[in-house]
């Protein structure tokens, strides 16, 4: 058994390695967990004693297969709870992350299996992130950042990179949500801001910064007959 803090370390190491590849530095971990490098080093030693991570001084840290298994199960729990909170309890998607951070540490495999079945074994959480299955396998889809789209592309929003509440509130204010259909009208040469049509209804402009933080997939679906 691991403590909540130990679980958060395993999850953080997994996520940083997923984004940046290779071994994870203690500084990167300290940054992500908002703590001091010295506390990180202490915890890493503890996790190494439990054979959940491999650690060499100045080389960084990496998860053992046992550590990775635990990290993936925590992510699975987190994302299933987010799905439950949004689609069954009616929370808005900007509120669920903080609550799921606590729920992810409840340790009952039976509860999570039942939750997964109750929800119909969803593959993506409300932010569009893949939910690993019981065996720890992630679904894959070919989403890309919206700033890479071209004029006349028709895309669906499948996820966000920035999960912060201000960003999600910004999206809600502009009528942008998971599953929104976007038609790219024009991309401004000067600042790469994008003019697009949301759900064939309203034209909006979004900044390059916003586009970079939205994940989309191309779709053939259209109501306009274009
Ligand atoms: Zn979350």
PDB file of C-alpha atoms and ligand atoms in Angstrom:
ATOM      1  CA  UNK A   1       0.000   0.000   0.000  1.00  0.00           C
ATOM      2  CA  UNK A   2       1.124   3.547  -0.736  1.00  0.00           C
ATOM      3  CA  UNK A   3       0.198   6.820   0.928  1.00  0.00           C
ATOM      4  CA  UNK A   4      -1.699   9.525  -0.958  1.00  0.00           C
ATOM      5  CA  UNK A   5       1.521  11.531  -1.332  1.00  0.00           C
ATOM      6  CA  UNK A   6       3.358   8.521  -2.739  1.00  0.00           C
ATOM      7  CA  UNK A   7       0.540   7.994  -5.238  1.00  0.00           C
ATOM      8  CA  UNK A   8       0.739  11.631  -6.316  1.00  0.00           C
ATOM      9  CA  UNK A   9       4.471  11.245  -6.927  1.00  0.00           C
ATOM     10  CA  UNK A  10       3.977   8.149  -9.056  1.00  0.00           C
ATOM     11  CA  UNK A  11       1.304   9.930 -11.078  1.00  0.00           C
ATOM     12  CA  UNK A  12       3.471  13.037 -11.516  1.00  0.00           C
ATOM     13  CA  UNK A  13       6.475  10.974 -12.684  1.00  0.00           C
ATOM     14  CA  UNK A  14       4.256   9.137 -15.172  1.00  0.00           C
ATOM     15  CA  UNK A  15       2.798  12.367 -16.575  1.00  0.00           C
ATOM     16  CA  UNK A  16       6.095  14.209 -16.914  1.00  0.00           C
ATOM     17  CA  UNK A  17       7.702  11.178 -18.592  1.00  0.00           C
ATOM     18  CA  UNK A  18       4.699  10.937 -20.925  1.00  0.00           C
ATOM     19  CA  UNK A  19       5.064  14.593 -21.963  1.00  0.00           C
ATOM     20  CA  UNK A  20       8.823  14.920 -22.078  1.00  0.00           C
ATOM     21  CA  UNK A  21      10.084  11.366 -22.522  1.00  0.00           C
ATOM     22  CA  UNK A  22      13.031   9.794 -20.738  1.00  0.00           C
ATOM     23  CA  UNK A  23      13.961  10.098 -17.087  1.00  0.00           C
ATOM     24  CA  UNK A  24      12.366  12.720 -14.883  1.00  0.00           C
ATOM     25  CA  UNK A  25      14.526  15.225 -13.014  1.00  0.00           C
ATOM     26  CA  UNK A  26      13.913  16.020  -9.352  1.00  0.00           C
ATOM     27  CA  UNK A  27      13.534  19.692 -10.325  1.00  0.00           C
ATOM     28  CA  UNK A  28      10.748  18.899 -12.794  1.00  0.00           C
ATOM     29  CA  UNK A  29       9.016  16.899 -10.059  1.00  0.00           C
ATOM     30  CA  UNK A  30       9.462  19.653  -7.484  1.00  0.00           C
ATOM     31  CA  UNK A  31       7.945  22.132  -9.976  1.00  0.00           C
ATOM     32  CA  UNK A  32       4.957  19.962 -10.735  1.00  0.00           C
ATOM     33  CA  UNK A  33       4.262  19.101  -7.088  1.00  0.00           C
ATOM     34  CA  UNK A  34       4.990  22.621  -5.790  1.00  0.00           C
ATOM     35  CA  UNK A  35       7.505  21.376  -3.277  1.00  0.00           C
ATOM     36  CA  UNK A  36      11.239  21.627  -2.548  1.00  0.00           C
ATOM     37  CA  UNK A  37      13.819  19.528  -4.381  1.00  0.00           C
ATOM     38  CA  UNK A  38      15.049  18.164  -1.024  1.00  0.00           C
ATOM     39  CA  UNK A  39      11.595  16.785  -0.133  1.00  0.00           C
ATOM     40  CA  UNK A  40      11.424  15.237  -3.595  1.00  0.00           C
ATOM     41  CA  UNK A  41      14.733  13.468  -3.054  1.00  0.00           C
ATOM     42  CA  UNK A  42      13.528  12.035   0.279  1.00  0.00           C
ATOM     43  CA  UNK A  43      10.325  10.725  -1.239  1.00  0.00           C
ATOM     44  CA  UNK A  44      12.146   9.267  -4.259  1.00  0.00           C
ATOM     45  CA  UNK A  45      14.358   7.246  -1.916  1.00  0.00           C
ATOM     46  CA  UNK A  46      11.286   5.911  -0.142  1.00  0.00           C
ATOM     47  CA  UNK A  47       9.685   4.921  -3.442  1.00  0.00           C
ATOM     48  CA  UNK A  48      12.934   3.300  -4.577  1.00  0.00           C
ATOM     49  CA  UNK A  49      12.986   1.208  -1.364  1.00  0.00           C
ATOM     50  CA  UNK A  50       9.500  -0.002  -2.250  1.00  0.00           C
ATOM     51  CA  UNK A  51      10.740  -0.794  -5.781  1.00  0.00           C
ATOM     52  CA  UNK A  52       8.275   1.587  -7.381  1.00  0.00           C
ATOM     53  CA  UNK A  53      10.948   3.781  -9.026  1.00  0.00           C
ATOM     54  CA  UNK A  54      14.555   3.498 -10.196  1.00  0.00           C
ATOM     55  CA  UNK A  55      16.696   6.401  -9.177  1.00  0.00           C
ATOM     56  CA  UNK A  56      20.294   7.314  -9.871  1.00  0.00           C
ATOM     57  CA  UNK A  57      21.769  10.526  -8.568  1.00  0.00           C
ATOM     58  CA  UNK A  58      22.016  13.250 -11.273  1.00  0.00           C
ATOM     59  CA  UNK A  59      20.293  10.907 -13.754  1.00  0.00           C
ATOM     60  CA  UNK A  60      16.700  11.373 -12.735  1.00  0.00           C
ATOM     61  CA  UNK A  61      14.004   8.945 -11.843  1.00  0.00           C
ATOM     62  CA  UNK A  62      11.859   6.462 -13.732  1.00  0.00           C
ATOM     63  CA  UNK A  63       8.982   4.190 -12.767  1.00  0.00           C
ATOM     64  CA  UNK A  64       9.475   0.442 -12.410  1.00  0.00           C
ATOM     65  CA  UNK A  65       6.798  -1.660 -14.082  1.00  0.00           C
ATOM     66  CA  UNK A  66       5.090  -1.998 -10.704  1.00  0.00           C
ATOM     67  CA  UNK A  67       5.244   1.790 -10.177  1.00  0.00           C
ATOM     68  CA  UNK A  68       3.856   2.402 -13.659  1.00  0.00           C
ATOM     69  CA  UNK A  69       1.000  -0.019 -13.049  1.00  0.00           C
ATOM     70  CA  UNK A  70      -0.018   1.892  -9.922  1.00  0.00           C
ATOM     71  CA  UNK A  71       0.301   5.289 -11.663  1.00  0.00           C
ATOM     72  CA  UNK A  72      -1.956   4.141 -14.517  1.00  0.00           C
ATOM     73  CA  UNK A  73      -4.580   2.821 -12.092  1.00  0.00           C
ATOM     74  CA  UNK A  74      -4.644   6.198 -10.291  1.00  0.00           C
ATOM     75  CA  UNK A  75      -5.116   7.954 -13.632  1.00  0.00           C
ATOM     76  CA  UNK A  76      -7.875   5.467 -14.468  1.00  0.00           C
ATOM     77  CA  UNK A  77      -9.672   6.244 -11.218  1.00  0.00           C
ATOM     78  CA  UNK A  78      -9.225   9.999 -11.669  1.00  0.00           C
ATOM     79  CA  UNK A  79     -10.690  10.010 -15.166  1.00  0.00           C
ATOM     80  CA  UNK A  80     -13.573   7.655 -14.361  1.00  0.00           C
ATOM     81  CA  UNK A  81     -14.547   9.864 -11.423  1.00  0.00           C
ATOM     82  CA  UNK A  82     -14.405  12.954 -13.657  1.00  0.00           C
ATOM     83  CA  UNK A  83     -16.685  11.219 -16.138  1.00  0.00           C
ATOM     84  CA  UNK A  84     -19.089  10.288 -13.334  1.00  0.00           C
ATOM     85  CA  UNK A  85     -19.108  13.814 -11.897  1.00  0.00           C
ATOM     86  CA  UNK A  86     -19.855  15.459 -15.255  1.00  0.00           C
ATOM     87  CA  UNK A  87     -22.230  12.986 -16.875  1.00  0.00           C
ATOM     88  CA  UNK A  88     -24.032  11.556 -13.831  1.00  0.00           C
ATOM     89  CA  UNK A  89     -23.930  14.325 -11.245  1.00  0.00           C
ATOM     90  CA  UNK A  90     -24.110  17.285 -13.620  1.00  0.00           C
ATOM     91  CA  UNK A  91     -20.940  19.086 -12.566  1.00  0.00           C
ATOM     92  CA  UNK A  92     -19.423  21.456 -15.121  1.00  0.00           C
ATOM     93  CA  UNK A  93     -16.112  20.215 -16.498  1.00  0.00           C
ATOM     94  CA  UNK A  94     -14.088  23.052 -14.948  1.00  0.00           C
ATOM     95  CA  UNK A  95     -15.032  21.894 -11.432  1.00  0.00           C
ATOM     96  CA  UNK A  96     -14.338  18.160 -11.539  1.00  0.00           C
ATOM     97  CA  UNK A  97     -10.536  17.992 -11.553  1.00  0.00           C
ATOM     98  CA  UNK A  98     -10.097  19.142  -7.939  1.00  0.00           C
ATOM     99  CA  UNK A  99     -12.715  16.680  -6.662  1.00  0.00           C
ATOM    100  CA  UNK A 100     -11.245  13.821  -8.692  1.00  0.00           C
ATOM    101  CA  UNK A 101      -7.829  14.571  -7.189  1.00  0.00           C
ATOM    102  CA  UNK A 102      -9.288  13.352  -3.891  1.00  0.00           C
ATOM    103  CA  UNK A 103     -11.502  10.547  -5.187  1.00  0.00           C
ATOM    104  CA  UNK A 104      -8.615   8.973  -7.126  1.00  0.00           C
ATOM    105  CA  UNK A 105      -7.083   7.786  -3.836  1.00  0.00           C
ATOM    106  CA  UNK A 106     -10.026   5.659  -2.713  1.00  0.00           C
ATOM    107  CA  UNK A 107      -8.665   2.159  -2.729  1.00  0.00           C
ATOM    108  CA  UNK A 108     -11.318  -0.314  -3.794  1.00  0.00           C
ATOM    109  CA  UNK A 109     -10.819  -2.174  -7.021  1.00  0.00           C
ATOM    110  CA  UNK A 110     -14.383  -3.446  -6.838  1.00  0.00           C
ATOM    111  CA  UNK A 111     -15.759   0.100  -6.555  1.00  0.00           C
ATOM    112  CA  UNK A 112     -13.809   1.210  -9.630  1.00  0.00           C
ATOM    113  CA  UNK A 113     -14.812  -1.852 -11.677  1.00  0.00           C
ATOM    114  CA  UNK A 114     -18.444  -1.265 -10.800  1.00  0.00           C
ATOM    115  CA  UNK A 115     -18.132   2.452 -11.567  1.00  0.00           C
ATOM    116  CA  UNK A 116     -16.533   1.643 -14.937  1.00  0.00           C
ATOM    117  CA  UNK A 117     -19.379  -0.748 -15.830  1.00  0.00           C
ATOM    118  CA  UNK A 118     -22.036   1.630 -14.525  1.00  0.00           C
ATOM    119  CA  UNK A 119     -20.675   4.352 -16.821  1.00  0.00           C
ATOM    120  CA  UNK A 120     -20.607   1.991 -19.835  1.00  0.00           C
ATOM    121  CA  UNK A 121     -16.785   1.645 -19.940  1.00  0.00           C
ATOM    122  CA  UNK A 122     -16.082   5.112 -21.369  1.00  0.00           C
ATOM    123  CA  UNK A 123     -12.828   5.571 -23.305  1.00  0.00           C
ATOM    124  CA  UNK A 124     -12.373   9.314 -22.768  1.00  0.00           C
ATOM    125  CA  UNK A 125     -12.892  11.579 -19.774  1.00  0.00           C
ATOM    126  CA  UNK A 126     -14.762  14.904 -20.077  1.00  0.00           C
ATOM    127  CA  UNK A 127     -11.494  16.685 -20.957  1.00  0.00           C
ATOM    128  CA  UNK A 128     -10.927  14.275 -23.847  1.00  0.00           C
ATOM    129  CA  UNK A 129      -8.106  12.401 -22.119  1.00  0.00           C
ATOM    130  CA  UNK A 130      -8.099   8.620 -22.645  1.00  0.00           C
ATOM    131  CA  UNK A 131      -9.241   6.455 -19.716  1.00  0.00           C
ATOM    132  CA  UNK A 132      -7.036   3.375 -19.329  1.00  0.00           C
ATOM    133  CA  UNK A 133      -8.978   0.114 -19.038  1.00  0.00           C
ATOM    134  CA  UNK A 134      -8.626  -2.392 -16.192  1.00  0.00           C
ATOM    135  CA  UNK A 135      -5.546  -3.846 -17.872  1.00  0.00           C
ATOM    136  CA  UNK A 136      -3.976  -0.406 -18.086  1.00  0.00           C
ATOM    137  CA  UNK A 137      -4.377   0.056 -21.858  1.00  0.00           C
ATOM    138  CA  UNK A 138      -5.166   3.528 -23.240  1.00  0.00           C
ATOM    139  CA  UNK A 139      -7.363   4.152 -26.279  1.00  0.00           C
ATOM    140  CA  UNK A 140      -5.623   6.181 -28.961  1.00  0.00           C
ATOM    141  CA  UNK A 141      -7.108   8.737 -31.302  1.00  0.00           C
ATOM    142  CA  UNK A 142      -5.447  10.982 -33.819  1.00  0.00           C
ATOM    143  CA  UNK A 143      -6.208  14.316 -32.259  1.00  0.00           C
ATOM    144  CA  UNK A 144      -4.048  17.359 -32.946  1.00  0.00           C
ATOM    145  CA  UNK A 145      -3.791  20.914 -31.671  1.00  0.00           C
ATOM    146  CA  UNK A 146      -6.220  23.288 -33.344  1.00  0.00           C
ATOM    147  CA  UNK A 147      -3.457  25.720 -34.346  1.00  0.00           C
ATOM    148  CA  UNK A 148      -2.343  23.090 -36.889  1.00  0.00           C
ATOM    149  CA  UNK A 149      -5.706  23.155 -38.707  1.00  0.00           C
ATOM    150  CA  UNK A 150      -6.069  24.681 -42.193  1.00  0.00           C
ATOM    151  CA  UNK A 151      -8.773  26.947 -43.641  1.00  0.00           C
ATOM    152  CA  UNK A 152     -11.919  24.950 -44.598  1.00  0.00           C
ATOM    153  CA  UNK A 153     -11.045  22.138 -42.169  1.00  0.00           C
ATOM    154  CA  UNK A 154     -14.004  20.725 -40.288  1.00  0.00           C
ATOM    155  CA  UNK A 155     -13.023  19.488 -36.836  1.00  0.00           C
ATOM    156  CA  UNK A 156     -14.554  18.294 -33.569  1.00  0.00           C
ATOM    157  CA  UNK A 157     -13.193  19.305 -30.163  1.00  0.00           C
ATOM    158  CA  UNK A 158     -11.973  16.155 -28.385  1.00  0.00           C
ATOM    159  CA  UNK A 159      -9.946  17.582 -25.546  1.00  0.00           C
ATOM    160  CA  UNK A 160      -8.025  20.390 -23.936  1.00  0.00           C
ATOM    161  CA  UNK A 161      -4.363  20.694 -23.026  1.00  0.00           C
ATOM    162  CA  UNK A 162      -4.849  23.479 -20.483  1.00  0.00           C
ATOM    163  CA  UNK A 163      -7.163  22.084 -17.776  1.00  0.00           C
ATOM    164  CA  UNK A 164      -7.257  25.273 -15.710  1.00  0.00           C
ATOM    165  CA  UNK A 165     -10.606  26.665 -14.619  1.00  0.00           C
ATOM    166  CA  UNK A 166     -10.085  30.072 -16.339  1.00  0.00           C
ATOM    167  CA  UNK A 167      -9.449  28.367 -19.668  1.00  0.00           C
ATOM    168  CA  UNK A 168     -12.474  26.067 -19.356  1.00  0.00           C
ATOM    169  CA  UNK A 169     -14.622  29.034 -18.365  1.00  0.00           C
ATOM    170  CA  UNK A 170     -13.350  30.947 -21.400  1.00  0.00           C
ATOM    171  CA  UNK A 171     -14.421  28.035 -23.609  1.00  0.00           C
ATOM    172  CA  UNK A 172     -17.863  27.867 -22.005  1.00  0.00           C
ATOM    173  CA  UNK A 173     -18.370  31.609 -22.502  1.00  0.00           C
ATOM    174  CA  UNK A 174     -17.663  31.216 -26.208  1.00  0.00           C
ATOM    175  CA  UNK A 175     -19.920  28.186 -26.597  1.00  0.00           C
ATOM    176  CA  UNK A 176     -17.006  25.798 -27.046  1.00  0.00           C
ATOM    177  CA  UNK A 177     -17.319  22.324 -25.505  1.00  0.00           C
ATOM    178  CA  UNK A 178     -16.286  18.739 -26.129  1.00  0.00           C
ATOM    179  CA  UNK A 179     -17.934  17.630 -29.334  1.00  0.00           C
ATOM    180  CA  UNK A 180     -18.364  21.178 -30.714  1.00  0.00           C
ATOM    181  CA  UNK A 181     -18.080  21.256 -34.501  1.00  0.00           C
ATOM    182  CA  UNK A 182     -15.707  23.914 -35.798  1.00  0.00           C
ATOM    183  CA  UNK A 183     -15.384  25.131 -39.380  1.00  0.00           C
ATOM    184  CA  UNK A 184     -12.104  26.938 -39.932  1.00  0.00           C
ATOM    185  CA  UNK A 185     -12.828  30.058 -41.970  1.00  0.00           C
ATOM    186  CA  UNK A 186      -9.550  31.939 -41.979  1.00  0.00           C
ATOM    187  CA  UNK A 187      -6.221  32.087 -40.215  1.00  0.00           C
ATOM    188  CA  UNK A 188      -4.775  35.560 -39.701  1.00  0.00           C
ATOM    189  CA  UNK A 189      -1.219  35.708 -41.072  1.00  0.00           C
ATOM    190  CA  UNK A 190      -0.135  38.369 -38.603  1.00  0.00           C
ATOM    191  CA  UNK A 191      -0.845  36.590 -35.300  1.00  0.00           C
ATOM    192  CA  UNK A 192      -2.247  33.168 -36.325  1.00  0.00           C
ATOM    193  CA  UNK A 193      -5.580  33.982 -34.705  1.00  0.00           C
ATOM    194  CA  UNK A 194      -8.387  31.900 -36.181  1.00  0.00           C
ATOM    195  CA  UNK A 195     -11.804  32.843 -37.465  1.00  0.00           C
ATOM    196  CA  UNK A 196     -14.156  29.902 -37.137  1.00  0.00           C
ATOM    197  CA  UNK A 197     -17.799  28.924 -37.075  1.00  0.00           C
ATOM    198  CA  UNK A 198     -19.058  27.026 -34.014  1.00  0.00           C
ATOM    199  CA  UNK A 199     -21.717  24.367 -34.655  1.00  0.00           C
ATOM    200  CA  UNK A 200     -22.676  26.060 -37.932  1.00  0.00           C
ATOM    201  CA  UNK A 201     -24.143  28.903 -35.919  1.00  0.00           C
ATOM    202  CA  UNK A 202     -21.882  31.652 -34.803  1.00  0.00           C
ATOM    203  CA  UNK A 203     -18.621  33.085 -36.004  1.00  0.00           C
ATOM    204  CA  UNK A 204     -15.951  33.671 -33.384  1.00  0.00           C
ATOM    205  CA  UNK A 205     -12.275  34.620 -33.337  1.00  0.00           C
ATOM    206  CA  UNK A 206      -9.842  32.798 -31.114  1.00  0.00           C
ATOM    207  CA  UNK A 207      -6.208  33.571 -30.375  1.00  0.00           C
ATOM    208  CA  UNK A 208      -3.285  31.354 -31.336  1.00  0.00           C
ATOM    209  CA  UNK A 209      -2.820  30.652 -27.600  1.00  0.00           C
ATOM    210  CA  UNK A 210      -6.381  29.327 -27.278  1.00  0.00           C
ATOM    211  CA  UNK A 211      -6.031  27.244 -30.469  1.00  0.00           C
ATOM    212  CA  UNK A 212      -2.834  25.643 -29.156  1.00  0.00           C
ATOM    213  CA  UNK A 213      -4.693  24.442 -26.085  1.00  0.00           C
ATOM    214  CA  UNK A 214      -7.571  22.756 -27.918  1.00  0.00           C
ATOM    215  CA  UNK A 215      -7.348  19.183 -29.221  1.00  0.00           C
ATOM    216  CA  UNK A 216      -9.451  18.312 -32.258  1.00  0.00           C
ATOM    217  CA  UNK A 217     -10.012  15.525 -34.775  1.00  0.00           C
ATOM    218  CA  UNK A 218     -10.936  16.005 -38.403  1.00  0.00           C
ATOM    219  CA  UNK A 219     -14.454  15.040 -39.287  1.00  0.00           C
ATOM    220  CA  UNK A 220     -16.462  14.704 -42.459  1.00  0.00           C
ATOM    221  CA  UNK A 221     -19.653  15.606 -40.637  1.00  0.00           C
ATOM    222  CA  UNK A 222     -21.286  18.830 -41.801  1.00  0.00           C
ATOM    223  CA  UNK A 223     -24.769  20.336 -41.946  1.00  0.00           C
ATOM    224  CA  UNK A 224     -23.905  22.968 -44.482  1.00  0.00           C
ATOM    225  CA  UNK A 225     -23.521  20.654 -47.428  1.00  0.00           C
ATOM    226  CA  UNK A 226     -20.152  22.148 -48.282  1.00  0.00           C
TER     227      UNK A 226
HETATM  228 ZN1  LIG B   1      -8.496  15.878 -13.972  1.00  0.00          ZN
END
